[in-house]
């Protein structure tokens, strides 16, 4: 995988042969973005099967349970991690013998990676219909190729819109605290030759009030059956501003990002270290010992969302009904 912590300065590929390394890569944002975390978790667990010295099926399942727990505890908010690990466990439990299980979990992880690309392509095509020629589209965080196996969710829609022949521009927020927008989204879009302008997170209101934004699209780490969307911190502010200015606000996410069981209060919002806020690079920008609140995600309520783009189609409000239909 690409070490995303090094972008945009260095494009470094890393290889792992131990599932603990994959857990560390997820924990430290070497790989990040909900679908990429989900598929990485699946590969991590498949690797754990290959690493196991078990001689009987139940021993192998015990080893996998241990690895699943380590991988699961890396990051709490994106539901895709649970989904990816759950799929591999399911396949392992159904297996007949050790060799067959090892082979089938690796094949399942590979298929999940291939499927993710196809899903993003489908989502991109379906979502592109919502965007018009000459639209300027705002996006927050990075929901691109780097956040998935390839192509991206929100950026997949932007790519498909451009490929359909429409002339579009993108405004990317820098996305503090660790700058996924400026480091990753701006990098990806510039690489693809898409017209992108970077703005500070604090300029969202300015840009919308000036009429610089026609539509907004973001990804998601978890979507509840009610249409509550958990995504990178700041998404709620962008959605609120969009509502204020009558700008359509779309979310693009695969069905693997939906959590049909939990309620908003059940979702754990990851809290990150203070140093991400008290300094820029090696330079301190806050007084020593200051209290810091540094959540990685926030929740956007359904009333701020115009549509949720998935591989099965576009869910529109009321979301409790339209989301249910996606799963029928
Ligand atoms: O902390 P991150 O970088 O993993 O957060 C990523 C986001 O919030 C993305 O917008 C989300 O995962 C959608 S990715 C297709």
Tab-separated table of C-alpha atoms and ligand atoms in Angstrom:
chain	number	residue	atom	x	y	z
A	1	UNK	CA	0.000	0.000	0.000
A	2	UNK	CA	0.973	3.668	-0.270
A	3	UNK	CA	2.229	5.236	2.956
A	4	UNK	CA	-0.225	8.136	3.088
A	5	UNK	CA	1.604	9.878	5.930
A	6	UNK	CA	4.417	10.706	3.475
A	7	UNK	CA	2.188	12.350	0.845
A	8	UNK	CA	2.371	14.723	-0.939
A	9	UNK	CA	6.138	15.012	-0.522
A	10	UNK	CA	7.091	11.382	-1.158
A	11	UNK	CA	5.250	8.547	-2.894
A	12	UNK	CA	6.367	5.551	-0.855
A	13	UNK	CA	4.965	2.018	-1.211
A	14	UNK	CA	5.139	-0.273	1.813
A	15	UNK	CA	4.729	-4.053	2.049
A	16	UNK	CA	3.681	-6.017	5.105
A	17	UNK	CA	4.066	-9.675	5.980
A	18	UNK	CA	2.626	-9.587	9.518
A	19	UNK	CA	-0.925	-8.647	10.494
A	20	UNK	CA	0.425	-6.623	13.444
A	21	UNK	CA	2.114	-4.339	10.922
A	22	UNK	CA	-1.229	-3.833	9.182
A	23	UNK	CA	-2.830	-2.980	12.539
A	24	UNK	CA	-0.089	-0.421	13.134
A	25	UNK	CA	-0.537	0.979	9.602
A	26	UNK	CA	-4.264	1.518	10.245
A	27	UNK	CA	-3.604	3.005	13.697
A	28	UNK	CA	-1.017	5.484	12.390
A	29	UNK	CA	-2.939	6.500	9.224
A	30	UNK	CA	-0.431	4.940	6.822
A	31	UNK	CA	-3.694	3.663	5.365
A	32	UNK	CA	-6.886	5.556	6.150
A	33	UNK	CA	-10.358	6.196	4.707
A	34	UNK	CA	-13.244	3.888	5.564
A	35	UNK	CA	-13.265	1.490	2.558
A	36	UNK	CA	-9.441	1.284	2.503
A	37	UNK	CA	-9.432	0.458	6.220
A	38	UNK	CA	-12.114	-2.215	5.673
A	39	UNK	CA	-10.213	-3.983	2.907
A	40	UNK	CA	-6.859	-3.573	4.713
A	41	UNK	CA	-8.395	-5.184	7.790
A	42	UNK	CA	-9.575	-8.088	5.623
A	43	UNK	CA	-6.090	-8.556	4.144
A	44	UNK	CA	-4.629	-8.292	7.665
A	45	UNK	CA	-6.832	-11.110	8.878
A	46	UNK	CA	-6.057	-13.208	5.788
A	47	UNK	CA	-2.380	-12.653	6.578
A	48	UNK	CA	-2.983	-13.798	10.152
A	49	UNK	CA	-4.362	-17.065	8.734
A	50	UNK	CA	-1.216	-17.545	6.647
A	51	UNK	CA	0.962	-16.753	9.683
A	52	UNK	CA	-0.846	-19.231	11.939
A	53	UNK	CA	0.906	-22.484	12.907
A	54	UNK	CA	-2.394	-24.101	13.940
A	55	UNK	CA	-2.803	-27.785	13.135
A	56	UNK	CA	-6.574	-27.960	13.641
A	57	UNK	CA	-9.447	-25.754	12.489
A	58	UNK	CA	-10.513	-24.636	15.984
A	59	UNK	CA	-6.912	-23.563	16.768
A	60	UNK	CA	-6.829	-21.530	13.572
A	61	UNK	CA	-10.147	-19.858	14.440
A	62	UNK	CA	-8.735	-18.980	17.892
A	63	UNK	CA	-5.666	-17.385	16.233
A	64	UNK	CA	-7.943	-15.477	13.875
A	65	UNK	CA	-10.140	-14.245	16.746
A	66	UNK	CA	-7.033	-12.873	18.458
A	67	UNK	CA	-5.898	-11.113	15.260
A	68	UNK	CA	-9.429	-9.833	14.593
A	69	UNK	CA	-9.481	-8.162	18.021
A	70	UNK	CA	-6.096	-6.481	17.466
A	71	UNK	CA	-7.117	-5.226	14.017
A	72	UNK	CA	-10.582	-4.142	15.200
A	73	UNK	CA	-9.238	-2.068	18.078
A	74	UNK	CA	-7.079	0.115	15.812
A	75	UNK	CA	-9.769	2.701	14.972
A	76	UNK	CA	-13.339	2.859	16.284
A	77	UNK	CA	-15.500	4.964	13.956
A	78	UNK	CA	-15.444	3.560	10.396
A	79	UNK	CA	-17.888	0.628	10.292
A	80	UNK	CA	-16.079	-0.799	7.238
A	81	UNK	CA	-13.392	-2.235	9.511
A	82	UNK	CA	-15.955	-4.364	11.345
A	83	UNK	CA	-17.482	-5.323	7.991
A	84	UNK	CA	-14.148	-6.374	6.443
A	85	UNK	CA	-13.068	-8.407	9.459
A	86	UNK	CA	-16.520	-9.948	9.816
A	87	UNK	CA	-16.508	-11.202	6.211
A	88	UNK	CA	-13.152	-12.944	6.635
A	89	UNK	CA	-14.213	-14.529	9.955
A	90	UNK	CA	-17.404	-15.790	8.326
A	91	UNK	CA	-15.501	-17.437	5.469
A	92	UNK	CA	-12.965	-18.936	7.905
A	93	UNK	CA	-15.682	-20.416	10.116
A	94	UNK	CA	-17.371	-22.012	7.096
A	95	UNK	CA	-14.104	-23.620	5.906
A	96	UNK	CA	-13.506	-27.345	6.121
A	97	UNK	CA	-9.799	-27.662	6.867
A	98	UNK	CA	-6.784	-25.452	7.475
A	99	UNK	CA	-5.430	-25.371	3.915
A	100	UNK	CA	-8.851	-24.684	2.475
A	101	UNK	CA	-9.466	-21.870	5.007
A	102	UNK	CA	-6.098	-20.249	4.275
A	103	UNK	CA	-6.810	-20.290	0.568
A	104	UNK	CA	-10.393	-19.065	0.856
A	105	UNK	CA	-9.651	-16.131	3.200
A	106	UNK	CA	-6.924	-14.862	0.853
A	107	UNK	CA	-9.263	-15.200	-2.139
A	108	UNK	CA	-12.048	-13.436	-0.227
A	109	UNK	CA	-9.776	-10.496	0.661
A	110	UNK	CA	-8.688	-10.226	-2.986
A	111	UNK	CA	-12.309	-10.304	-4.132
A	112	UNK	CA	-13.234	-7.595	-1.622
A	113	UNK	CA	-10.493	-5.420	-3.121
A	114	UNK	CA	-11.730	-6.041	-6.682
A	115	UNK	CA	-15.343	-5.457	-5.637
A	116	UNK	CA	-14.451	-2.165	-3.982
A	117	UNK	CA	-13.081	-0.848	-7.290
A	118	UNK	CA	-16.204	-1.952	-9.178
A	119	UNK	CA	-18.491	-0.474	-6.521
A	120	UNK	CA	-16.695	2.874	-6.733
A	121	UNK	CA	-16.990	2.887	-10.524
A	122	UNK	CA	-20.737	2.140	-10.306
A	123	UNK	CA	-21.263	4.734	-7.600
A	124	UNK	CA	-19.314	7.262	-9.651
A	125	UNK	CA	-21.527	6.754	-12.712
A	126	UNK	CA	-24.777	6.919	-10.738
A	127	UNK	CA	-23.649	9.968	-8.757
A	128	UNK	CA	-22.381	11.865	-11.796
A	129	UNK	CA	-25.995	12.400	-12.901
A	130	UNK	CA	-26.458	14.797	-9.980
A	131	UNK	CA	-23.783	17.167	-11.264
A	132	UNK	CA	-24.050	19.650	-14.121
A	133	UNK	CA	-21.721	21.173	-16.644
A	134	UNK	CA	-19.725	24.052	-15.121
A	135	UNK	CA	-20.473	23.031	-11.532
A	136	UNK	CA	-17.985	23.911	-8.840
A	137	UNK	CA	-18.045	21.084	-6.298
A	138	UNK	CA	-16.774	21.391	-2.749
A	139	UNK	CA	-15.377	18.324	-0.998
A	140	UNK	CA	-14.027	17.794	2.517
A	141	UNK	CA	-11.329	15.390	3.750
A	142	UNK	CA	-10.191	12.711	1.289
A	143	UNK	CA	-12.735	10.288	-0.097
A	144	UNK	CA	-10.642	9.411	-3.114
A	145	UNK	CA	-8.573	6.589	-4.541
A	146	UNK	CA	-6.347	6.785	-1.465
A	147	UNK	CA	-9.311	6.259	0.880
A	148	UNK	CA	-10.481	3.201	-1.056
A	149	UNK	CA	-8.846	0.467	-3.128
A	150	UNK	CA	-9.057	2.691	-6.219
A	151	UNK	CA	-11.083	5.534	-7.755
A	152	UNK	CA	-12.773	6.740	-4.564
A	153	UNK	CA	-16.300	7.387	-3.350
A	154	UNK	CA	-16.859	11.176	-3.427
A	155	UNK	CA	-13.853	11.676	-5.716
A	156	UNK	CA	-15.054	8.695	-7.773
A	157	UNK	CA	-18.233	10.677	-8.480
A	158	UNK	CA	-16.158	13.747	-9.333
A	159	UNK	CA	-13.940	11.652	-11.649
A	160	UNK	CA	-16.983	10.097	-13.384
A	161	UNK	CA	-18.596	13.539	-13.808
A	162	UNK	CA	-15.459	14.816	-15.507
A	163	UNK	CA	-15.191	11.650	-17.627
A	164	UNK	CA	-18.803	12.129	-18.778
A	165	UNK	CA	-17.586	15.281	-20.544
A	166	UNK	CA	-18.833	17.856	-18.040
A	167	UNK	CA	-16.583	20.738	-17.221
A	168	UNK	CA	-16.193	20.911	-13.445
A	169	UNK	CA	-14.074	22.594	-10.825
A	170	UNK	CA	-13.386	21.381	-7.308
A	171	UNK	CA	-12.845	23.257	-4.078
A	172	UNK	CA	-11.087	21.077	-1.493
A	173	UNK	CA	-10.934	22.037	2.158
A	174	UNK	CA	-7.548	21.521	3.800
A	175	UNK	CA	-9.268	19.411	6.505
A	176	UNK	CA	-7.479	20.052	9.754
A	177	UNK	CA	-6.015	18.584	11.877
A	178	UNK	CA	-3.920	16.280	9.713
A	179	UNK	CA	-4.718	17.844	6.360
A	180	UNK	CA	-6.203	14.952	4.431
A	181	UNK	CA	-7.734	17.537	2.099
A	182	UNK	CA	-4.565	19.419	1.227
A	183	UNK	CA	-2.157	16.491	1.441
A	184	UNK	CA	-4.302	13.864	-0.272
A	185	UNK	CA	-7.353	15.256	-2.107
A	186	UNK	CA	-5.422	18.126	-3.686
A	187	UNK	CA	-2.639	15.661	-4.583
A	188	UNK	CA	-5.058	13.193	-6.215
A	189	UNK	CA	-7.063	15.730	-8.176
A	190	UNK	CA	-4.011	17.630	-9.380
A	191	UNK	CA	-2.473	14.306	-10.424
A	192	UNK	CA	-5.607	13.604	-12.501
A	193	UNK	CA	-5.606	17.051	-14.096
A	194	UNK	CA	-8.852	18.129	-12.416
A	195	UNK	CA	-9.148	21.861	-11.697
A	196	UNK	CA	-8.843	22.057	-7.898
A	197	UNK	CA	-8.525	24.989	-5.508
A	198	UNK	CA	-7.540	24.511	-1.904
A	199	UNK	CA	-9.170	26.549	0.858
A	200	UNK	CA	-8.649	26.727	4.606
A	201	UNK	CA	-11.468	24.990	6.503
A	202	UNK	CA	-12.416	28.390	7.859
A	203	UNK	CA	-13.145	29.718	4.328
A	204	UNK	CA	-16.121	27.395	3.693
A	205	UNK	CA	-18.652	30.100	4.676
A	206	UNK	CA	-16.810	32.712	2.632
A	207	UNK	CA	-16.771	30.518	-0.478
A	208	UNK	CA	-20.458	29.647	-0.181
A	209	UNK	CA	-21.567	33.208	0.561
A	210	UNK	CA	-19.599	34.422	-2.476
A	211	UNK	CA	-21.502	31.958	-4.688
A	212	UNK	CA	-18.353	29.972	-5.468
A	213	UNK	CA	-19.912	26.573	-4.658
A	214	UNK	CA	-22.721	24.818	-6.582
A	215	UNK	CA	-22.757	21.466	-4.796
A	216	UNK	CA	-20.958	19.603	-2.024
A	217	UNK	CA	-19.970	15.944	-1.955
A	218	UNK	CA	-18.256	14.034	0.859
A	219	UNK	CA	-17.629	10.405	1.821
A	220	UNK	CA	-18.696	8.647	5.020
A	221	UNK	CA	-17.203	6.481	7.732
A	222	UNK	CA	-20.563	5.248	8.949
A	223	UNK	CA	-24.160	5.885	7.913
A	224	UNK	CA	-27.004	4.904	10.217
A	225	UNK	CA	-30.390	3.582	9.055
A	226	UNK	CA	-31.831	7.011	9.908
A	227	UNK	CA	-29.453	8.777	7.503
A	228	UNK	CA	-27.137	10.191	10.191
A	229	UNK	CA	-23.700	10.410	8.589
A	230	UNK	CA	-20.440	10.119	10.494
A	231	UNK	CA	-17.541	11.565	8.557
A	232	UNK	CA	-14.331	13.521	9.021
A	233	UNK	CA	-14.512	16.290	11.581
A	234	UNK	CA	-15.838	19.478	10.004
A	235	UNK	CA	-18.338	17.759	7.713
A	236	UNK	CA	-21.201	18.906	9.956
A	237	UNK	CA	-20.061	22.520	9.651
A	238	UNK	CA	-19.812	22.244	5.860
A	239	UNK	CA	-23.302	20.685	5.683
A	240	UNK	CA	-24.785	23.358	7.952
A	241	UNK	CA	-23.287	26.105	5.811
A	242	UNK	CA	-24.536	24.401	2.643
A	243	UNK	CA	-28.081	24.294	4.066
A	244	UNK	CA	-27.868	27.986	4.992
A	245	UNK	CA	-26.905	28.845	1.403
A	246	UNK	CA	-29.316	26.424	-0.330
A	247	UNK	CA	-26.459	24.336	-1.748
A	248	UNK	CA	-27.163	20.593	-2.289
A	249	UNK	CA	-25.070	18.415	0.045
A	250	UNK	CA	-24.396	14.836	-1.115
A	251	UNK	CA	-22.723	11.862	0.531
A	252	UNK	CA	-21.193	8.998	-1.475
A	253	UNK	CA	-20.579	5.685	0.299
A	254	UNK	CA	-20.806	1.954	-0.412
A	255	UNK	CA	-23.301	-0.263	1.424
A	256	UNK	CA	-20.358	-1.547	3.509
A	257	UNK	CA	-20.342	1.886	5.222
A	258	UNK	CA	-23.901	1.458	6.532
A	259	UNK	CA	-24.590	0.489	10.131
A	260	UNK	CA	-28.204	-0.677	10.258
A	261	UNK	CA	-28.099	-1.606	13.963
A	262	UNK	CA	-26.730	1.265	16.035
A	263	UNK	CA	-28.114	4.649	17.084
A	264	UNK	CA	-26.161	7.948	17.045
A	265	UNK	CA	-25.240	7.701	20.733
A	266	UNK	CA	-23.712	4.228	20.236
A	267	UNK	CA	-21.095	5.401	17.733
A	268	UNK	CA	-17.641	5.955	19.206
A	269	UNK	CA	-15.974	9.092	17.892
A	270	UNK	CA	-12.216	8.658	17.765
A	271	UNK	CA	-10.317	11.251	19.794
A	272	UNK	CA	-6.831	12.018	18.546
A	273	UNK	CA	-3.703	13.313	20.198
A	274	UNK	CA	-3.345	16.930	21.272
A	275	UNK	CA	-0.108	17.497	19.357
A	276	UNK	CA	-2.058	17.403	16.076
A	277	UNK	CA	-3.646	20.672	17.179
A	278	UNK	CA	-0.900	22.313	19.247
A	279	UNK	CA	1.673	22.419	16.476
A	280	UNK	CA	2.284	22.441	12.755
A	281	UNK	CA	5.087	20.070	11.824
A	282	UNK	CA	7.780	20.539	14.452
A	283	UNK	CA	6.621	24.036	15.301
A	284	UNK	CA	4.531	24.725	18.398
A	285	UNK	CA	1.445	26.875	17.787
A	286	UNK	CA	-0.173	26.690	21.229
A	287	UNK	CA	0.972	27.216	24.816
A	288	UNK	CA	2.359	24.231	26.722
A	289	UNK	CA	-0.158	22.294	28.787
A	290	UNK	CA	-3.238	23.671	26.983
A	291	UNK	CA	-6.357	21.489	27.089
A	292	UNK	CA	-7.249	20.159	23.638
A	293	UNK	CA	-10.413	18.595	22.241
A	294	UNK	CA	-9.483	16.777	19.027
A	295	UNK	CA	-12.283	14.567	17.665
A	296	UNK	CA	-11.568	12.878	14.333
A	297	UNK	CA	-15.202	12.668	13.190
A	298	UNK	CA	-18.558	14.361	13.600
A	299	UNK	CA	-22.163	13.497	12.812
A	300	UNK	CA	-24.229	15.224	10.141
A	301	UNK	CA	-27.979	14.827	10.724
A	302	UNK	CA	-30.208	13.683	7.838
A	303	UNK	CA	-32.043	17.001	7.487
A	304	UNK	CA	-28.845	18.576	6.107
A	305	UNK	CA	-28.344	15.891	3.441
A	306	UNK	CA	-29.827	16.066	-0.081
A	307	UNK	CA	-28.933	12.531	-1.158
A	308	UNK	CA	-26.765	9.513	-0.367
A	309	UNK	CA	-25.109	7.940	-3.405
A	310	UNK	CA	-24.475	4.184	-3.198
A	311	UNK	CA	-23.736	1.375	-5.659
A	312	UNK	CA	-27.426	0.409	-5.412
A	313	UNK	CA	-28.710	3.875	-6.297
A	314	UNK	CA	-29.258	7.277	-4.726
A	315	UNK	CA	-31.185	7.425	-1.456
A	316	UNK	CA	-33.219	10.601	-1.033
A	317	UNK	CA	-35.062	11.921	2.049
A	318	UNK	CA	-36.874	10.563	3.992
A	319	UNK	CA	-33.793	8.390	4.546
A	320	UNK	CA	-35.294	5.862	6.953
A	321	UNK	CA	-37.463	4.674	4.039
A	322	UNK	CA	-34.996	5.065	1.156
A	323	UNK	CA	-32.083	3.423	3.036
A	324	UNK	CA	-34.261	0.447	3.967
A	325	UNK	CA	-35.030	-0.017	0.240
A	326	UNK	CA	-31.304	-0.131	-0.613
A	327	UNK	CA	-30.980	-3.290	1.470
A	328	UNK	CA	-34.089	-5.059	0.182
B	1	LIG	O1	-9.355	9.778	9.542
B	1	LIG	P1	-9.572	9.293	8.131
B	1	LIG	O2	-8.639	9.933	7.166
B	1	LIG	O3	-9.578	7.802	8.035
B	1	LIG	O4	-11.019	9.806	7.791
B	1	LIG	C1	-11.483	9.598	6.486
B	1	LIG	C2	-12.783	10.220	6.220
B	1	LIG	O5	-13.421	10.776	7.068
B	1	LIG	C3	-13.300	10.003	4.849
B	1	LIG	O6	-14.009	11.120	4.424
B	1	LIG	C4	-14.222	8.770	4.870
B	1	LIG	O7	-13.529	7.677	5.394
B	1	LIG	C5	-14.742	8.452	3.561
B	1	LIG	S1	-13.522	7.641	2.599
B	1	LIG	C6	-14.111	7.124	1.132
